[in-house]
Structures are given as structure tokens and as C-alpha cells.
Amino acid sequence: MKTFAVFGDPIAHSVSPRLHNKAIADLALDALYTRVLLKDGNELINKFRSLKLKGANVTLPHKEFALNLADDASEAARKIGSANTLVLKNEKIYAYNTDAPGFLKAISNFKEAKSAIILGAGGTANALAYALRSQNIDVCILNRSKARLDKFKDHYECFSWDDYKEHKFDLVVNSTSAGLKDDLLPTPKEILDGILKSAKFAFDVIYGKQTPFLKEAKRQNLACKDGADMLLYQAVLALNLFYNGSLDEKKIEISMREALSL
Ligand code: NDP
């Protein structure tokens, strides 16, 4: 039997075990997926090996440790600067990032987007910016504070709230945690109104609730999506990586979608 796990802190809320165990059962795989509370990211690989895992997912706040401590990493994970999936192959641990392709699958119906603004400059924004750029979509980053923009400014157009000048974008992505546990918008209302009035599509990485950002985007008649499909697809792609790409992703998706709606 293969054992997989998700590492994070906190981890009790993670839906990954529910998604993966449903797909494991439906696809009749001989495996088990569990969760591990990990306080110290430096211990990630030691824990992975001592639990004799064949694969793992890594969530906040350990995605950079996953990239840096693995034996090898995909080009995408290296360019993004973080990994959410670890796979054991021939006793070596490989790091991947499935958030980026998961996001692209989630926005696949936003076909005509040629330009995008990402609100927020945290770890997730890196994966989203890389994903959009890979599709030749122009990317601009807008963040509350200047400090986190440093790691983006060589590659993307960047603004803080203080120096933002009005632009037009097809797609607006909220990658901040504003709206997760509060009723805040990701930018001041006047900035957001200016962005939304000329945009066609809105995506929020937050899932499971109608955020003030999505409410505002709906009010302005944009096509909207929350982060549930991104969560789903990153898991679909991760499970298939655990099995070296040999599984049927459509079957995994059907199974995990059922688990998500339970
Ligand atoms: P980080 O902590 O790395 O970054 C948070 C970002 O949000 C920063 O840019 C920060 O700005 C900004 N921010 C925080 N609070 C506010 C606020 N009140 N107003 C404006 N900006 C704010 O987080 P991550 O990038 O790792 O994660 C962001 C979100 O993405 C989380 O809600 C997470 O749950 C979600 N997520 C969803 C996934 C999915 O599959 N759907 C996958 C991964 C993450 P500043 O620099 O000024 O502090």
C-alpha cells in the first residue's frame, strides 16, 4: 500500500484528504492519504522519509521549504519559487507546483483574456503570474505594500496602492487573503471600481464563500469564478503525479468533484 500526506500548519481544515481518498477509492488504488501538522518546515523531508511516503502535498507555510529541500524540482516550480507536490521516484524526492496549471485549468473558460492584474504579491501570486505569462497573457501585479513587489519587479509591471495608475485589464485575480476571514476588499474601493469597470473576468483564489471582491465583480457583470476549481485541479494533477502520469485525470476529477460537494 502507498501512503500519501498533506503537510501544513494549520492542517486540520485541509480538504485534501477528503479529495484524494475519494479518488483513491473510486479508482481502486491501493493507497491511503493522510494529513500531518508540521510546525518546522526544515523537518519536511525528514518527516516525508520517516513516514515512508510515496508522495505528498505541501501547503502554507511550507511551500518554499518543499522546493528548496527536495532533491530535484521541475522547471516551473523553480521559476515560481515554491512547490506544493513532492513525489518519491527511485529514492529521490522531486518537487512540483500544480497550483499554476491548476489555476490555468480553472480559468480555461475565460478564453479571450489577453491581459490580467493580480491583486496581492504573496506566494500564490507567483504561481498565478507564472501561469498567466506561460499563456502569453500580460501580467501586472498590484499590492498593498511595496516590500513584497521586489521579487516581481524584474519580470512584471508592478504597483503598490500608493503609485497605482489606472489601466485596463481583461482579467482581475484576487490572490490576497482579504475577504477570507473578514469583509474587506483586496484594494481600496475606488481602485477596484476602476479596474472592474473595464474588465470581463474575475477570479478569486478564496473558495467556499462569496467574498466582497466577487460580490463587487458580479455587481459589475463580470464573469466570475472562485478558487474551488483551482483547489480541485491542483489535487487532480498531484494525484496523477504520484502515479507517474498513469491515471485518467477525467476520472480523478469526477471523483474529487463529488468529494468537494459533500
Ligand atoms: P501570503 O501570505 O503569501 O500573501 C498574502 C497577500 O495578501 C499579500 O500580498 C498581502 O499584502 C495581501 N493581503 C493580506 N491581507 C490583505 C488585506 N486585508 N488587504 C489587501 N491585501 C492583503 O498568502 P498566499 O499568497 O500564500 O495565499 C493567499 C490566498 O490564496 C489565501 O487566502 C489562500 O487560502 C489562497 N490560496 C488558494 C488556493 C486554491 O487552490 N484555491 C491555493 C493557494 C492559496 P501585503 O504584502 O501588503 O501584506
Coordinates of C-alpha atoms and ligand atoms in Angstrom, one line a residue:
M1 CA 0.0 0.0 0.0
K2 CA 1.2 3.5 -0.8
T3 CA 0.9 6.3 1.7
F4 CA 0.5 10.0 0.8
A5 CA 0.0 13.0 3.1
V6 CA -0.5 16.8 3.1
F7 CA 1.8 18.9 5.3
G8 CA 0.9 22.3 6.7
D9 CA 0.3 24.4 9.7
P10 CA -2.6 24.6 10.4
I11 CA -3.7 21.5 8.6
A12 CA -7.0 20.4 10.3
H13 CA -9.1 22.4 7.9
S14 CA -7.4 20.8 4.8
V15 CA -9.9 19.1 2.3
S16 CA -7.0 17.3 0.5
P17 CA -7.5 14.0 2.4
R18 CA -11.2 14.0 1.5
L19 CA -10.5 14.7 -2.2
H20 CA -7.6 12.2 -2.5
N21 CA -9.2 9.4 -0.5
K22 CA -12.4 9.6 -2.6
A23 CA -10.4 9.3 -5.8
I24 CA -8.2 6.6 -4.4
A25 CA -11.3 4.6 -3.5
D26 CA -13.1 5.2 -6.8
L27 CA -10.1 4.3 -8.9
A28 CA -9.4 1.2 -6.7
L29 CA -5.9 2.3 -5.9
D30 CA -4.1 0.6 -3.0
A31 CA -3.3 3.7 -1.1
L32 CA -4.1 6.0 1.8
Y33 CA -3.9 9.8 2.1
T34 CA -3.5 11.5 5.5
R35 CA -2.7 14.9 7.0
V36 CA 0.4 15.9 9.0
L37 CA 0.7 19.0 11.2
L38 CA 4.2 20.3 10.6
K39 CA 5.5 23.2 12.7
D40 CA 9.0 23.4 11.4
G41 CA 9.4 23.4 7.6
N42 CA 13.0 22.4 7.9
E43 CA 11.7 19.0 9.0
L44 CA 9.6 18.4 5.9
I45 CA 11.9 16.0 4.1
N46 CA 12.9 14.1 7.3
K47 CA 9.2 13.6 8.1
F48 CA 8.4 12.6 4.5
R49 CA 11.1 9.9 4.6
S50 CA 10.4 8.7 8.2
L51 CA 6.7 8.2 7.3
K52 CA 7.8 6.3 4.2
L53 CA 5.6 8.4 2.0
K54 CA 5.4 7.9 -1.8
G55 CA 4.1 11.4 -2.4
A56 CA 2.9 14.5 -0.5
N57 CA 1.2 17.8 -0.9
V58 CA 2.6 20.8 0.9
T59 CA 0.5 23.8 1.9
L60 CA 1.0 27.0 3.9
P61 CA 3.6 28.0 5.2
H62 CA 6.0 25.3 3.8
K63 CA 5.8 25.5 0.0
E64 CA 9.3 27.2 -0.2
F65 CA 10.8 24.5 2.0
A66 CA 9.3 21.9 -0.3
L67 CA 11.1 23.4 -3.3
N68 CA 14.4 24.1 -1.5
L69 CA 14.7 20.8 0.4
A70 CA 13.7 18.4 -2.4
D71 CA 16.4 16.5 -4.3
D72 CA 15.2 18.0 -7.6
A73 CA 12.4 20.2 -8.9
S74 CA 10.5 20.9 -12.1
E75 CA 11.5 24.0 -14.1
A76 CA 8.1 25.5 -13.3
A77 CA 8.5 25.0 -9.5
R78 CA 11.9 26.6 -9.7
K79 CA 10.7 29.6 -11.7
I80 CA 7.7 30.1 -9.4
G81 CA 9.9 29.7 -6.3
S82 CA 7.7 27.2 -4.5
A83 CA 6.3 23.6 -4.7
N84 CA 3.1 22.1 -3.4
T85 CA 3.7 18.5 -4.5
L86 CA 6.5 16.0 -3.6
V87 CA 7.0 12.7 -5.4
L88 CA 9.3 9.8 -4.5
K89 CA 11.0 8.3 -7.6
N90 CA 13.9 5.9 -7.3
E91 CA 14.5 7.1 -3.7
K92 CA 14.8 10.7 -4.8
I93 CA 12.2 13.3 -3.9
Y94 CA 11.0 15.6 -6.8
A95 CA 9.2 18.9 -6.2
Y96 CA 6.4 20.2 -8.5
N97 CA 4.0 23.1 -8.5
T98 CA 0.4 22.1 -9.5
D99 CA -1.1 25.4 -8.3
A100 CA -0.1 27.1 -11.5
P101 CA -1.5 24.5 -14.0
G102 CA -4.5 24.0 -11.7
F103 CA -5.2 27.7 -11.9
L104 CA -5.0 27.7 -15.7
K105 CA -7.5 24.8 -15.9
A106 CA -9.8 26.7 -13.6
I107 CA -9.8 29.7 -15.8
S108 CA -10.0 27.8 -19.1
N109 CA -13.4 29.3 -19.9
F110 CA -12.0 32.8 -19.6
K111 CA -10.7 32.3 -23.2
E112 CA -10.4 35.9 -24.5
A113 CA -8.2 37.2 -21.6
K114 CA -5.1 38.9 -23.0
S115 CA -4.2 41.0 -20.0
A116 CA -4.5 40.4 -16.3
I117 CA -4.0 42.2 -13.0
I118 CA -3.2 40.1 -9.9
L119 CA -4.2 41.7 -6.6
G120 CA -1.6 40.6 -4.0
A121 CA 2.0 39.7 -4.1
G122 CA 2.3 36.7 -1.8
G123 CA 3.4 33.1 -2.6
T124 CA 0.2 32.3 -4.6
A125 CA 0.6 35.4 -6.8
N126 CA 4.0 34.0 -8.0
A127 CA 2.3 30.8 -9.3
L128 CA -0.6 32.7 -10.9
A129 CA 1.8 35.2 -12.6
Y130 CA 3.9 32.4 -14.0
A131 CA 0.8 30.5 -15.2
L132 CA -0.6 33.6 -17.0
R133 CA 2.7 34.6 -18.6
S134 CA 3.0 31.0 -19.9
Q135 CA -0.2 31.7 -21.9
N136 CA 1.2 35.0 -23.2
I137 CA -1.2 37.0 -21.1
D138 CA 0.2 40.4 -20.0
V139 CA 0.5 40.4 -16.2
C140 CA 0.5 43.3 -13.8
I141 CA 0.8 43.0 -10.0
L142 CA -0.9 45.3 -7.6
N143 CA -0.1 45.0 -3.9
R144 CA -1.0 46.9 -0.7
S145 CA 2.6 47.4 0.4
K146 CA 5.8 47.9 -1.7
A147 CA 8.0 45.4 0.1
R148 CA 6.7 42.2 -1.5
L149 CA 6.8 43.6 -5.0
D150 CA 10.6 43.4 -5.0
K151 CA 10.6 39.8 -6.2
F152 CA 8.2 40.6 -9.1
K153 CA 9.5 43.9 -10.4
D154 CA 12.2 42.5 -12.7
H155 CA 9.6 40.3 -14.6
Y156 CA 6.2 42.1 -14.3
E157 CA 4.7 45.5 -14.2
C158 CA 4.2 46.3 -10.5
F159 CA 2.3 48.8 -8.5
S160 CA 1.5 49.4 -4.8
W161 CA -1.8 51.1 -3.8
D162 CA 0.1 54.4 -3.5
D163 CA 1.5 54.5 -7.0
Y164 CA -1.2 52.7 -9.0
K165 CA -2.2 54.4 -12.2
E166 CA -5.5 53.3 -13.9
H167 CA -5.1 50.7 -16.6
K168 CA -7.5 48.4 -18.5
F169 CA -7.3 44.6 -17.9
D170 CA -9.5 41.7 -19.2
L171 CA -9.0 39.5 -16.1
V172 CA -8.8 40.5 -12.4
V173 CA -7.5 37.9 -9.9
N174 CA -7.7 38.3 -6.2
S175 CA -4.8 36.4 -4.7
T176 CA -4.8 38.3 -1.3
S177 CA -6.4 36.8 1.8
A178 CA -8.7 39.9 2.1
G179 CA -12.2 38.5 2.3
L180 CA -11.2 35.2 3.7
K181 CA -11.9 35.8 7.4
D182 CA -13.1 39.4 7.1
D183 CA -15.3 41.5 4.8
L184 CA -12.5 43.5 3.3
L185 CA -11.9 44.3 -0.4
P186 CA -8.4 43.5 -1.7
T187 CA -7.8 47.1 -2.7
P188 CA -9.4 50.4 -1.8
K189 CA -12.9 50.6 -3.4
E190 CA -12.0 53.4 -5.8
I191 CA -9.1 51.5 -7.2
L192 CA -11.1 48.3 -7.5
D193 CA -14.0 50.1 -9.2
G194 CA -11.7 51.5 -11.8
I195 CA -10.2 48.1 -12.5
L196 CA -13.6 46.2 -12.6
K197 CA -15.3 48.7 -14.9
S198 CA -13.3 47.7 -17.9
A199 CA -12.7 44.0 -17.1
K200 CA -14.5 41.0 -18.4
F201 CA -13.5 38.2 -15.9
A202 CA -12.9 38.0 -12.2
F203 CA -11.2 35.1 -10.3
D204 CA -10.8 34.8 -6.5
V205 CA -8.4 32.2 -5.1
I206 CA -10.6 32.0 -2.0
Y207 CA -13.2 29.3 -2.1
G208 CA -16.2 28.3 -0.1
K209 CA -17.6 31.8 0.4
Q210 CA -18.8 34.8 -1.6
T211 CA -16.0 37.3 -1.0
P212 CA -16.7 41.1 -1.1
F213 CA -14.4 41.1 -4.2
L214 CA -16.6 38.6 -6.1
K215 CA -19.8 40.3 -4.9
E216 CA -18.5 43.6 -6.4
A217 CA -17.3 41.9 -9.6
K218 CA -20.8 40.2 -10.1
R219 CA -22.5 43.5 -9.4
Q220 CA -20.4 44.9 -12.3
N221 CA -21.5 42.0 -14.5
L222 CA -18.1 40.3 -14.9
A223 CA -17.9 36.5 -15.5
C224 CA -16.8 35.2 -12.0
K225 CA -15.2 32.2 -10.5
D226 CA -14.0 31.3 -7.0
G227 CA -10.9 29.2 -6.1
A228 CA -12.8 25.8 -5.8
D229 CA -11.8 24.6 -9.2
M230 CA -8.1 25.7 -8.7
L231 CA -8.1 23.6 -5.5
L232 CA -9.7 20.7 -7.3
Y233 CA -7.3 20.7 -10.3
Q234 CA -4.2 21.1 -8.3
A235 CA -5.2 18.0 -6.4
V236 CA -6.1 16.1 -9.6
L237 CA -2.7 16.9 -11.1
A238 CA -0.9 16.0 -7.9
L239 CA -2.5 12.6 -7.6
N240 CA -1.6 11.8 -11.2
L241 CA 2.0 12.9 -10.5
F242 CA 2.1 10.4 -7.5
Y243 CA 1.3 7.7 -10.1
N244 CA 3.8 9.0 -12.7
G245 CA 1.1 10.3 -15.0
S246 CA -0.5 6.9 -15.5
L247 CA -4.0 7.7 -14.2
D248 CA -7.1 9.0 -16.0
E249 CA -7.4 12.7 -14.9
K250 CA -11.0 12.9 -16.0
K251 CA -11.9 10.1 -13.7
I252 CA -10.0 11.7 -10.8
E253 CA -11.7 15.0 -11.5
I254 CA -15.2 13.4 -11.4
S255 CA -14.4 11.7 -8.1
M256 CA -12.8 14.7 -6.4
R257 CA -15.6 17.0 -7.6
E258 CA -18.1 14.7 -5.8
A259 CA -15.9 14.8 -2.7
L260 CA -15.8 18.6 -2.8
S261 CA -19.5 18.9 -2.9
L262 CA -20.1 16.5 0.1
Ligands
NDP1 P1 0.6 35.3 1.5 O1 0.5 35.4 3.0 O2 1.9 34.8 0.9 O3 0.3 36.7 0.8 C1 -0.9 37.4 1.2 C2 -1.0 38.6 0.2 O4 -2.3 39.2 0.6 C3 0.0 39.7 0.4 O5 0.2 40.3 -0.9 C4 -0.7 40.8 1.3 O6 -0.3 42.1 1.1 C5 -2.1 40.6 0.9 N1 -3.1 40.9 1.9 C6 -3.3 40.3 3.1 N2 -4.4 40.9 3.7 C7 -4.7 41.9 2.9 C8 -5.8 42.9 3.1 N3 -6.6 43.0 4.1 N4 -5.9 43.8 2.1 C9 -5.1 43.8 1.0 N5 -4.1 42.9 0.8 C10 -3.9 42.0 1.8 O7 -0.6 34.3 1.1 P2 -0.7 33.4 -0.2 O8 -0.3 34.1 -1.4 O9 0.1 32.1 0.1 O10 -2.2 33.0 -0.2 C11 -3.2 34.0 -0.5 C12 -4.6 33.3 -0.6 O11 -4.6 32.3 -1.5 C13 -5.0 32.6 0.8 O12 -6.4 33.1 1.0 C14 -5.0 31.2 0.4 O13 -6.0 30.5 1.2 C15 -5.4 31.2 -1.1 N6 -5.0 30.0 -1.8 C16 -5.9 29.3 -2.6 C17 -5.6 28.2 -3.3 C18 -6.6 27.4 -4.1 O14 -6.3 26.3 -4.5 N7 -7.8 28.0 -4.4 C19 -4.2 27.7 -3.4 C20 -3.2 28.5 -2.6 C21 -3.7 29.6 -1.9 P3 1.0 42.8 1.9 O15 2.2 42.4 1.2 O16 0.7 44.2 1.8 O17 0.9 42.2 3.3

